[in-house]
Coordinates of C-alpha atoms in Angstrom, one line a residue:
M1181 CA 184.1 157.6 231.4
E1182 CA 181.9 155.6 229.1
K1183 CA 178.3 155.7 227.9
H1184 CA 176.0 152.7 228.7
E1185 CA 173.5 151.0 226.5
N1186 CA 170.4 152.7 227.9
E1187 CA 171.9 156.1 227.1
E1188 CA 171.2 157.3 230.7
D1189 CA 174.1 155.7 232.6
W1190 CA 177.7 156.9 232.7
T1191 CA 180.6 155.2 234.4
W1192 CA 183.4 157.3 235.8
V1193 CA 186.6 155.2 236.1
G1194 CA 188.5 156.5 239.1
A1195 CA 187.6 157.8 242.5
G1196 CA 189.3 161.2 242.9
P1197 CA 187.0 163.5 240.9
A1198 CA 183.8 161.6 241.6
M1199 CA 182.2 164.3 243.7
A1200 CA 183.0 167.2 241.4
V1201 CA 181.8 165.3 238.3
A1202 CA 178.6 164.1 240.0
S1203 CA 177.8 167.7 240.9
A1204 CA 178.6 168.8 237.4
F1205 CA 176.3 166.1 236.0
A1206 CA 173.5 167.6 238.0
G1207 CA 173.8 170.7 235.8
A1208 CA 173.7 168.4 232.7
K1209 CA 170.4 166.9 234.0
L1210 CA 171.5 163.3 233.8
E1211 CA 169.5 160.8 235.7
T1212 CA 172.1 158.2 236.6
L1213 CA 175.8 158.2 237.3
L1214 CA 177.8 155.0 237.9
L1215 CA 181.0 155.3 239.9
S1216 CA 183.6 152.6 240.1
N1217 CA 184.7 153.1 243.7
T1218 CA 182.3 152.7 246.6
A1219 CA 184.5 154.5 249.0
A1220 CA 184.7 157.6 246.8
V1221 CA 180.9 157.7 246.7
A1222 CA 180.7 157.6 250.4
A1223 CA 183.2 160.4 250.7
S1224 CA 181.3 162.6 248.3
S1225 CA 177.8 161.7 249.4
P1226 CA 176.8 165.3 250.4
A1227 CA 177.5 166.7 247.0
V1228 CA 176.0 163.7 245.2
A1229 CA 172.9 163.8 247.3
A1230 CA 172.5 167.5 246.5
S1231 CA 172.7 166.8 242.8
Q1232 CA 169.7 164.4 243.0
I1233 CA 171.5 161.9 240.6
R1234 CA 170.8 158.2 241.0
V1235 CA 174.3 156.8 241.7
L1236 CA 175.2 153.2 241.2
C1237 CA 178.5 151.6 242.3
K1238 CA 180.3 148.9 240.4
P1239 CA 183.7 147.4 240.9
L1240 CA 186.3 148.5 238.3
G1241 CA 186.2 145.1 236.6
A1242 CA 182.5 145.6 235.7
T1243 CA 183.1 148.4 233.4
R1244 CA 183.6 148.0 229.7
P1245 CA 186.9 148.9 228.1
L1246 CA 187.2 152.6 227.5
I1247 CA 187.0 153.8 223.9
H1248 CA 189.9 156.1 223.2
R1249 CA 189.3 159.0 220.9
A1250 CA 191.6 161.5 219.2
R1251 CA 190.2 164.3 221.4
P1252 CA 190.0 163.9 225.2
T1253 CA 186.7 165.8 225.4
I1254 CA 183.7 163.6 225.5
R1255 CA 180.4 165.0 224.1
C1256 CA 177.3 164.4 226.3
Q1257 CA 174.0 164.3 224.4
A1258 CA 172.0 165.4 227.4
A1259 CA 169.2 167.8 227.6
S1260 CA 171.5 170.7 228.1
D1261 CA 173.9 169.6 225.4
V1262 CA 177.2 170.5 227.1
F1263 CA 180.7 169.1 227.1
L1264 CA 181.7 167.0 230.0
P1265 CA 185.0 167.4 231.7
T1266 CA 187.6 164.6 231.5
P1267 CA 189.9 163.6 234.3
D1268 CA 192.7 165.8 233.1
M1269 CA 190.4 168.9 233.4
I1270 CA 189.9 168.3 237.2
D1271 CA 192.7 168.3 239.7
P1272 CA 192.2 165.2 241.9
N1273 CA 194.1 166.8 244.7
T1274 CA 191.6 169.6 245.1
A1275 CA 188.4 168.1 243.8
L1276 CA 187.4 166.9 247.3
A1277 CA 189.0 169.7 249.2
S1278 CA 186.0 171.9 249.7
P1279 CA 182.4 172.4 248.7
S1280 CA 183.5 175.1 246.2
A1281 CA 185.2 172.4 244.1
S1282 CA 181.9 171.3 242.7
L1283 CA 181.1 174.8 241.6
S1284 CA 184.5 175.0 239.9
A1285 CA 183.7 171.8 237.9
L1286 CA 180.3 173.3 236.9
E1287 CA 181.9 176.5 235.8
Q1288 CA 184.3 174.4 233.6
L1289 CA 181.2 172.8 232.1
K1290 CA 179.7 176.1 231.3
I1291 CA 182.9 177.4 229.8
S1292 CA 183.4 174.3 227.7
A1293 CA 179.9 174.5 226.3
A1294 CA 181.0 177.4 224.0
D1295 CA 183.8 175.1 222.8
R1296 CA 181.2 173.0 221.0
Y1297 CA 181.1 175.5 218.2
T1298 CA 184.8 175.0 217.5
K1299 CA 184.4 171.3 217.2
E1300 CA 181.4 171.2 214.9
R1301 CA 180.6 172.8 211.6
S1302 CA 177.1 174.1 210.9
S1303 CA 174.5 171.5 210.0
I1304 CA 172.0 171.3 207.2
V1305 CA 168.6 170.6 208.8
V1306 CA 165.2 169.8 207.4
I1307 CA 162.1 170.3 209.5
G1308 CA 159.1 169.2 207.5
L1309 CA 155.6 167.9 207.3
S1310 CA 154.3 166.1 204.2
V1311 CA 151.4 164.2 202.8
H1312 CA 153.2 161.1 204.3
T1313 CA 153.3 162.4 207.9
A1314 CA 150.6 165.1 208.4
P1315 CA 146.9 165.5 207.3
V1316 CA 145.9 168.3 205.0
E1317 CA 144.1 170.1 207.8
M1318 CA 147.5 170.7 209.4
R1319 CA 149.5 171.4 206.2
E1320 CA 147.1 174.1 205.1
K1321 CA 147.7 176.0 208.3
L1322 CA 151.4 175.8 207.9
A1323 CA 151.4 176.6 204.2
I1324 CA 153.4 179.7 203.2
P1325 CA 152.4 181.4 199.9
E1326 CA 155.3 181.9 197.5
A1327 CA 155.1 185.7 197.8
E1328 CA 155.9 185.4 201.5
W1329 CA 158.9 183.0 201.1
P1330 CA 161.4 185.9 201.3
R1331 CA 159.8 187.3 204.5
A1332 CA 159.9 183.8 206.0
I1333 CA 163.6 183.3 205.1
E1334 CA 164.5 186.6 206.7
E1335 CA 162.5 185.8 209.9
L1336 CA 164.1 182.4 210.1
C1337 CA 167.6 183.8 209.7
G1338 CA 166.9 186.2 212.5
L1339 CA 166.7 183.3 214.9
N1340 CA 169.8 182.9 217.1
H1341 CA 171.0 179.6 215.6
I1342 CA 169.8 179.8 212.0
E1343 CA 172.3 181.1 209.5
E1344 CA 170.6 180.2 206.1
A1345 CA 167.1 179.1 205.2
A1346 CA 164.7 178.1 202.4
V1347 CA 161.0 177.3 202.3
L1348 CA 159.4 174.6 200.1
S1349 CA 155.7 174.9 200.5
T1350 CA 153.4 172.9 198.1
C1351 CA 150.1 171.1 198.3
N1352 CA 151.9 168.0 199.5
R1353 CA 154.5 169.4 201.8
M1354 CA 155.7 172.2 203.9
E1355 CA 159.5 171.9 204.5
I1356 CA 162.0 174.3 206.0
Y1357 CA 165.6 173.8 205.1
A1358 CA 168.1 175.6 207.3
V1359 CA 171.8 175.8 208.1
A1360 CA 171.8 175.6 211.9
L1361 CA 174.8 176.6 214.0
S1362 CA 173.4 174.1 216.6
Q1363 CA 171.2 171.3 215.6
H1364 CA 168.8 170.9 218.5
R1365 CA 168.7 174.6 219.2
G1366 CA 168.1 175.4 215.6
V1367 CA 165.3 172.8 215.4
K1368 CA 163.7 174.2 218.6
E1369 CA 163.8 177.7 217.3
V1370 CA 162.3 176.8 213.9
T1371 CA 159.6 174.7 215.5
E1372 CA 158.6 177.6 217.7
W1373 CA 158.5 179.9 214.7
M1374 CA 156.3 177.4 212.8
S1375 CA 153.9 177.3 215.8
K1376 CA 153.8 181.1 216.1
T1377 CA 153.1 181.7 212.4
S1378 CA 150.5 178.9 212.0
G1379 CA 148.8 178.9 215.4
I1380 CA 149.4 175.1 215.7
P1381 CA 150.7 174.0 219.2
I1382 CA 154.2 172.8 219.3
P1383 CA 153.3 169.3 220.5
D1384 CA 151.0 168.8 217.5
I1385 CA 153.8 169.9 215.1
C1386 CA 156.3 167.6 216.8
E1387 CA 153.9 164.7 216.5
H1388 CA 153.7 165.0 212.7
R1389 CA 157.0 166.6 211.7
F1390 CA 160.1 164.8 210.5
L1391 CA 163.7 165.9 211.1
L1392 CA 166.7 165.2 208.9
Y1393 CA 170.3 166.3 209.3
N1394 CA 173.2 166.7 206.9
K1395 CA 173.6 163.7 204.6
D1396 CA 170.0 162.6 205.3
A1397 CA 168.7 166.1 204.5
T1398 CA 170.7 166.2 201.3
Q1399 CA 169.3 162.8 200.2
H1400 CA 165.8 163.9 201.0
I1401 CA 165.8 167.1 198.9
F1402 CA 167.4 165.1 196.0
E1403 CA 164.6 162.5 196.3
V1404 CA 162.0 165.3 196.5
S1405 CA 163.4 166.9 193.3
A1406 CA 163.5 163.6 191.5
G1407 CA 159.8 162.9 192.4
L1408 CA 160.6 159.9 194.6
D1409 CA 159.0 161.5 197.7
S1410 CA 155.9 162.7 195.9
L1411 CA 152.4 161.2 196.4
V1412 CA 152.6 160.4 192.7
L1413 CA 156.0 158.7 192.1
G1414 CA 157.9 160.5 189.4
E1415 CA 155.6 163.5 189.0
G1416 CA 157.2 166.4 187.3
Q1417 CA 155.7 169.5 188.9
I1418 CA 157.8 169.2 192.1
L1419 CA 161.0 169.9 190.1
A1420 CA 159.5 173.2 188.8
Q1421 CA 158.6 174.0 192.5
V1422 CA 162.2 173.3 193.6
K1423 CA 163.4 175.6 190.7
Q1424 CA 161.0 178.3 192.0
V1425 CA 162.7 178.1 195.5
V1426 CA 166.0 179.1 193.9
K1427 CA 164.4 181.8 191.7
V1428 CA 162.6 183.4 194.7
G1429 CA 165.7 183.0 196.9
Q1430 CA 168.0 184.9 194.7
G1431 CA 169.0 188.1 196.4
V1432 CA 167.2 187.3 199.7
T1433 CA 169.4 187.7 202.7
G1434 CA 169.7 184.2 204.3
F1435 CA 169.4 182.2 201.1
G1436 CA 173.1 181.6 201.4
R1437 CA 175.8 179.5 199.7
N1438 CA 175.0 176.2 201.4
I1439 CA 171.3 176.3 200.9
S1440 CA 171.6 177.8 197.4
G1441 CA 174.1 175.1 196.4
L1442 CA 171.9 172.4 197.9
F1443 CA 168.8 173.4 195.9
K1444 CA 170.8 174.0 192.7
H1445 CA 172.3 170.5 193.0
A1446 CA 168.8 169.1 193.7
I1447 CA 167.6 170.6 190.4
T1448 CA 170.5 168.8 188.6
V1449 CA 169.6 165.6 190.3
G1450 CA 165.9 165.9 189.3
K1451 CA 166.8 166.5 185.7
R1452 CA 169.3 163.7 185.6
V1453 CA 166.9 161.1 187.2
R1454 CA 164.2 162.0 184.8
S1455 CA 166.4 161.7 181.7
E1456 CA 168.3 158.6 182.7
T1457 CA 165.6 156.5 184.3
N1458 CA 162.5 157.6 182.5
I1459 CA 160.7 157.5 185.8
A1460 CA 158.2 160.2 184.7
A1461 CA 157.0 158.0 181.7
G1462 CA 153.4 157.0 182.5
A1463 CA 153.6 158.7 185.9
V1464 CA 150.7 161.0 186.8
S1465 CA 150.8 164.4 188.4
V1466 CA 148.5 165.7 191.2
S1467 CA 146.4 167.4 188.5
S1468 CA 146.1 164.3 186.3
A1469 CA 145.4 162.1 189.3
S1470 CA 142.5 164.5 190.3
V1471 CA 141.0 164.0 186.8
E1472 CA 141.5 160.2 187.1
L1473 CA 139.8 160.3 190.5
A1474 CA 136.8 162.3 189.1
L1475 CA 136.3 159.8 186.3
M1476 CA 136.6 156.9 188.8
K1477 CA 133.7 158.3 190.8
L1478 CA 131.5 159.1 187.7
P1479 CA 129.5 156.4 185.9
E1480 CA 131.5 155.5 182.8
S1481 CA 128.7 156.4 180.5
S1482 CA 128.9 160.1 181.7
H1483 CA 132.6 160.6 181.2
K1484 CA 132.1 162.7 178.0
T1485 CA 128.8 164.3 178.9
A1486 CA 129.5 165.4 182.5
R1487 CA 129.6 169.2 182.9
M1488 CA 133.1 170.2 184.1
L1489 CA 133.9 173.4 186.0
V1490 CA 137.5 174.4 186.7
I1491 CA 138.1 177.2 189.2
G1492 CA 141.6 178.7 188.9
A1493 CA 143.7 179.0 185.7
G1494 CA 147.2 178.8 187.3
K1495 CA 149.7 176.0 186.7
M1496 CA 147.5 173.4 188.5
G1497 CA 144.3 174.6 186.8
K1498 CA 145.9 174.6 183.4
L1499 CA 147.1 171.0 183.9
V1500 CA 143.7 169.9 185.0
I1501 CA 142.2 171.4 181.8
K1502 CA 144.8 169.6 179.6
H1503 CA 144.2 166.2 181.4
L1504 CA 140.4 166.7 180.9
V1505 CA 141.0 167.3 177.2
A1506 CA 143.2 164.2 177.1
K1507 CA 140.3 162.1 178.5
G1508 CA 137.9 163.3 175.8
C1509 CA 136.4 166.4 177.4
T1510 CA 135.5 168.9 174.6
Q1511 CA 133.8 171.6 176.6
M1512 CA 134.3 173.2 180.1
V1513 CA 133.8 176.4 182.0
V1514 CA 136.8 178.1 183.7
V1515 CA 136.4 180.6 186.4
N1516 CA 139.4 182.9 187.1
R1517 CA 140.1 186.4 188.4
T1518 CA 141.2 187.6 184.9
E1519 CA 140.6 186.4 181.4
E1520 CA 144.2 186.6 180.2
R1521 CA 145.3 183.2 181.4
V1522 CA 142.1 181.5 180.1
A1523 CA 142.6 183.2 176.7
A1524 CA 146.2 181.8 176.6
I1525 CA 144.9 178.3 177.4
R1526 CA 142.1 178.7 174.8
E1527 CA 144.7 179.7 172.2
E1528 CA 146.8 176.6 173.0
L1529 CA 143.8 174.2 172.9
K1530 CA 141.9 175.5 169.9
D1531 CA 139.8 172.4 169.4
V1532 CA 138.2 172.7 172.8
K1533 CA 135.4 175.0 173.9
I1534 CA 136.6 176.8 176.9
I1535 CA 134.1 179.3 178.4
Y1536 CA 135.6 182.0 180.7
K1537 CA 133.6 183.3 183.7
P1538 CA 134.8 185.9 186.4
L1539 CA 134.9 185.0 190.1
S1540 CA 131.7 186.9 190.7
E1541 CA 129.8 184.3 188.7
M1542 CA 131.4 181.3 190.5
L1543 CA 128.3 180.1 192.4
A1544 CA 126.1 180.5 189.3
C1545 CA 128.6 178.3 187.3
A1546 CA 128.7 175.8 190.1
A1547 CA 124.9 175.4 189.9
E1548 CA 125.3 174.2 186.3
A1549 CA 128.3 171.9 186.9
D1550 CA 128.4 168.2 187.8
V1551 CA 132.2 168.1 188.7
I1552 CA 134.0 171.1 190.2
F1553 CA 137.8 171.3 190.3
T1554 CA 139.3 173.9 192.6
S1555 CA 143.0 175.0 192.4
T1556 CA 143.4 178.6 193.6
A1557 CA 145.7 180.2 196.0
S1558 CA 142.9 181.5 198.2
E1559 CA 143.6 181.2 201.9
A1560 CA 139.9 181.1 202.7
P1561 CA 137.4 178.5 201.5
L1562 CA 135.5 179.4 198.3
F1563 CA 132.7 176.9 199.0
L1564 CA 131.0 176.5 202.4
K1565 CA 128.0 174.4 203.4
E1566 CA 125.5 177.2 202.9
H1567 CA 126.7 177.8 199.4
V1568 CA 126.5 174.2 198.3
M1569 CA 123.2 173.3 200.0
D1570 CA 121.4 175.9 197.8
L1571 CA 122.7 174.5 194.5
P1572 CA 120.2 172.5 192.4
P1573 CA 120.7 168.7 192.4
V1574 CA 122.6 167.0 189.6
G1575 CA 121.1 164.3 187.4
Q1576 CA 121.2 160.6 188.1
E1577 CA 123.1 160.1 184.9
V1578 CA 126.2 161.4 186.7
G1579 CA 125.4 159.5 189.9
G1580 CA 123.2 162.1 191.6
L1581 CA 126.1 163.6 193.5
R1582 CA 128.0 166.8 192.7
L1583 CA 131.7 166.1 192.9
F1584 CA 134.2 168.6 194.4
I1585 CA 137.8 167.8 193.6
D1586 CA 139.9 170.2 195.7
I1587 CA 143.6 170.1 195.0
S1588 CA 144.4 173.4 196.7
V1589 CA 146.3 173.8 200.0
P1590 CA 144.9 175.6 201.9
R1591 CA 141.7 173.9 200.8
N1592 CA 139.1 175.8 198.7
V1593 CA 136.2 173.7 199.8
G1594 CA 135.3 173.8 203.5
S1595 CA 135.2 170.5 205.4
C1596 CA 131.6 171.3 206.4
V1597 CA 130.5 170.6 202.8
T1598 CA 131.2 166.9 203.5
D1599 CA 128.1 166.9 205.8
L1600 CA 125.8 167.3 202.8
E1601 CA 124.2 164.2 201.2
T1602 CA 124.1 165.9 197.8
A1603 CA 127.8 166.4 197.4
R1604 CA 131.1 164.5 197.7
V1605 CA 134.4 166.3 198.4
Y1606 CA 137.8 164.9 197.6
N1607 CA 141.1 166.6 198.5
V1608 CA 144.8 165.9 197.7
D1609 CA 145.0 163.3 200.5
D1610 CA 142.3 161.2 198.7
L1611 CA 144.4 160.9 195.5
K1612 CA 146.2 157.8 197.0
E1613 CA 143.5 155.7 195.5
V1614 CA 144.6 156.7 192.0
V1615 CA 148.3 156.6 192.8
A1616 CA 148.3 152.8 193.5
A1617 CA 147.9 152.1 189.7
N1618 CA 151.2 151.2 187.8
K1619 CA 153.1 151.6 191.1
E1620 CA 155.2 148.5 190.6
D1621 CA 156.8 149.7 187.4
R1622 CA 157.6 153.1 188.8
L1623 CA 159.2 151.4 191.9
R1624 CA 161.7 149.6 189.6
K1625 CA 162.6 152.9 188.1
A1626 CA 162.9 154.5 191.6
M1627 CA 165.6 152.0 192.5
E1628 CA 167.6 153.2 189.5
A1629 CA 167.0 156.7 190.6
Q1630 CA 168.3 156.0 194.1
A1631 CA 171.7 154.9 192.6
I1632 CA 172.0 158.3 191.0
I1633 CA 171.0 160.1 194.2
V1634 CA 173.6 158.3 196.2
E1635 CA 176.3 159.3 193.7
E1636 CA 175.1 162.9 193.6
S1637 CA 174.9 163.1 197.4
K1638 CA 178.5 162.1 197.7
Q1639 CA 179.5 164.9 195.2
F1640 CA 177.5 167.5 197.1
E1641 CA 179.0 166.4 200.5
A1642 CA 182.4 166.6 199.0
W1643 CA 181.7 170.1 197.7
R1644 CA 180.4 171.1 201.2
D1645 CA 183.5 169.6 202.8
S1646 CA 185.7 171.7 200.5
L1647 CA 184.0 174.8 202.0
E1648 CA 185.6 173.9 205.4
T1649 CA 188.8 175.5 204.3
V1650 CA 187.3 178.9 203.8
P1651 CA 187.6 179.9 207.5
T1652 CA 191.2 178.8 207.5
I1653 CA 191.9 180.9 204.4
K1654 CA 190.3 183.9 206.0
K1655 CA 192.2 183.4 209.3
L1656 CA 195.5 182.8 207.6
R1657 CA 195.1 186.0 205.5
A1658 CA 194.1 187.9 208.6
Y1659 CA 197.1 186.5 210.5
A1660 CA 199.5 187.6 207.7
E1661 CA 197.8 191.0 207.4
R1662 CA 198.3 191.7 211.1
I1663 CA 202.0 191.0 210.8
R1664 CA 202.3 193.0 207.6
V1665 CA 200.6 196.1 209.1
A1666 CA 202.6 195.9 212.3
E1667 CA 205.9 195.6 210.5
L1668 CA 204.9 198.3 208.0
E1669 CA 204.2 200.8 210.9
K1670 CA 207.6 200.0 212.4
C1671 CA 209.3 200.6 209.1
L1672 CA 207.5 203.9 208.4
S1673 CA 208.2 205.2 211.9
K1674 CA 211.9 204.6 211.4
M1675 CA 211.8 206.5 208.1
G1676 CA 210.6 209.7 209.8
D1677 CA 207.7 212.0 209.2
D1678 CA 209.0 213.7 206.1
I1679 CA 208.7 210.8 203.7
S1680 CA 206.4 211.4 200.7
K1681 CA 203.1 209.7 200.0
K1682 CA 204.6 208.1 197.0
T1683 CA 207.3 206.4 199.1
K1684 CA 204.7 205.3 201.7
R1685 CA 202.6 203.8 198.9
A1686 CA 205.6 202.1 197.4
V1687 CA 206.6 200.5 200.8
D1688 CA 203.0 199.5 201.4
D1689 CA 202.7 197.9 197.9
L1690 CA 206.0 196.1 198.5
S1691 CA 204.8 194.6 201.8
R1692 CA 201.5 193.5 200.2
G1693 CA 203.4 191.9 197.3
I1694 CA 205.7 189.9 199.6
V1695 CA 202.8 188.7 201.7
N1696 CA 200.7 187.7 198.6
K1697 CA 203.5 185.8 197.0
I1698 CA 204.3 184.0 200.3
L1699 CA 200.6 183.1 200.8
H1700 CA 200.1 182.0 197.2
G1701 CA 201.3 178.5 197.7
P1702 CA 199.4 177.7 200.9
M1703 CA 196.2 179.3 199.5
Q1704 CA 196.4 177.1 196.4
H1705 CA 196.7 174.0 198.6
L1706 CA 193.6 175.1 200.5
R1707 CA 191.4 175.3 197.4
C1708 CA 189.5 172.5 195.6
D1709 CA 186.1 172.0 194.2
G1710 CA 185.4 168.7 196.0
S1711 CA 185.1 166.7 192.8
E1712 CA 188.0 164.4 193.6
T1713 CA 188.1 162.5 196.9
R1714 CA 191.9 162.3 196.9
T1715 CA 192.3 166.0 196.3
L1716 CA 189.7 166.9 198.9
S1717 CA 191.5 164.7 201.5
E1718 CA 194.8 166.3 200.8
T1719 CA 193.2 169.8 201.0
L1720 CA 191.7 169.1 204.4
E1721 CA 195.1 167.7 205.6
N1722 CA 196.7 170.9 204.5
M1723 CA 194.1 172.9 206.3
H1724 CA 194.7 171.1 209.6
A1725 CA 198.5 171.4 209.1
L1726 CA 198.3 175.2 208.6
N1727 CA 195.9 175.5 211.6
R1728 CA 198.5 173.8 213.7
M1729 CA 201.6 175.6 212.3
F1730 CA 200.1 179.1 212.7
S1731 CA 197.9 178.3 215.8
L1732 CA 194.8 179.4 213.9
E1733 CA 192.5 177.2 215.9
T1734 CA 193.2 179.2 219.0
E1735 CA 191.3 182.1 217.5
M1736 CA 187.6 182.4 218.1
S1737 CA 185.8 180.0 215.7
V1738 CA 183.8 181.4 212.8
L1739 CA 180.7 179.7 214.2
E1740 CA 181.1 181.2 217.7
Q1741 CA 181.5 184.6 216.1
K1742 CA 178.3 184.2 214.2
I1743 CA 176.5 183.0 217.4
R1744 CA 177.6 186.0 219.4
A1745 CA 176.8 188.4 216.6
K1746 CA 173.3 187.0 216.2
V1747 CA 172.6 187.1 219.9
E1748 CA 173.9 190.7 220.2
Q1749 CA 171.8 191.7 217.2
N1750 CA 168.6 190.2 218.6
Q1751 CA 169.2 191.8 222.0
K1752 CA 169.2 195.3 220.5

């Protein structure tokens, strides 16, 4: 059997099992099956017709040479994602004997579907939407506040095929990182969860999302942490946000070894790129870009006289204030829920007049401002059309238009405000105009950063490969423990019922000691940190050898156990 270029056609070389296989393919939802013997097709026509598969006949010479693989089982990437039977799985003498033969083949397909979990390890998957792929209107609906990340992780890990998870939600991106026991099933479940929590239809999410797996997923988070995927190349705030993912994830069920290791390694990469490439030098953050944008829209003569209002004194708001000061602003009003953060900023910037106002006075402050920066975590808009239309007009010296620079996601300024002729609203997606400056220099530094990321990605993959031996270690210990317990019971039964607890304990300790000493050597050869390719290769060879010698692969795979446990748990 071989796959053809259009990824819809298969050729079965041989006539005997044609009918059974064709029927089985019906279960796999394939559209076309090519058989190499016309007579066999004629003989099996009832079954083939019932399967509604388009069958094409070609002489044996028309087929391409078969590709021989180490394993006889051929994976079929069809809609049902099952394993296809090979000729040795079907008896040619009975395949055409009766109509029940096709059912037998189908049953074999169903049985072998579970075998996929023994052939694959779990995958790291990224399902994301970013400023590069989705508009802010969609991102704000998908955004998950930091306080809800633990809840989101637990809900995601409650899905049947998701073992670990993390959420990275910022103004520029909403990305879910997951360890999936099945790639396409995991993606399907996460996408459905995203749709349910945001109210966005699944087709709309699929239109704007991006999907990355394993090495590509690893490289992506490394690029994100290094600032290479940011709207502003090299910006530093994203590294702090990646660190926050790890901080929030500590102790949360579902933020497991693979995801935790991935994000911690990403932090290392982000630090290394910034220290070795100097990519952040001269690069602007979202906050500084927002200030630059405001100054671009104001007449140059008003840069130092325009009345500035900053709403929100969190991390983003503080950076906006600092960048305004760097551009020569000496006075501004800051609206925040509490005065503590504003007082701390005022203490840090002693030469600047910073006036604090509570949220209750926000509209009154807006009436006296020419430029309004918003950066709060509010999930509802702070400014609507009816609020802004009642504000007094601004002077012609600042262009006659009140500027709203909204760098919040979800947005703090309603889209309806853009209908007003007296105001102009800019959000994070409008910052691209600023980002274009000095891009060429940062791109050269980005190429240097990519070399570091490639190197670090290999190290992470090697570390993850080294984890493959963990199930073998567990199964080998369990195998030895079963033998030890069985032999211990035999020994104690021969010693009679009148032996003392001290003697029982001594015999038990003796058996444990013997097993531990025997296992010490094999266990040492199954452990490595993945730092050296040669050592890792030898370790994996040792793992496969031990699996063969002790028939450990015949036991239910760890992945299959996890799948069954999750399904049973969710059915309760």
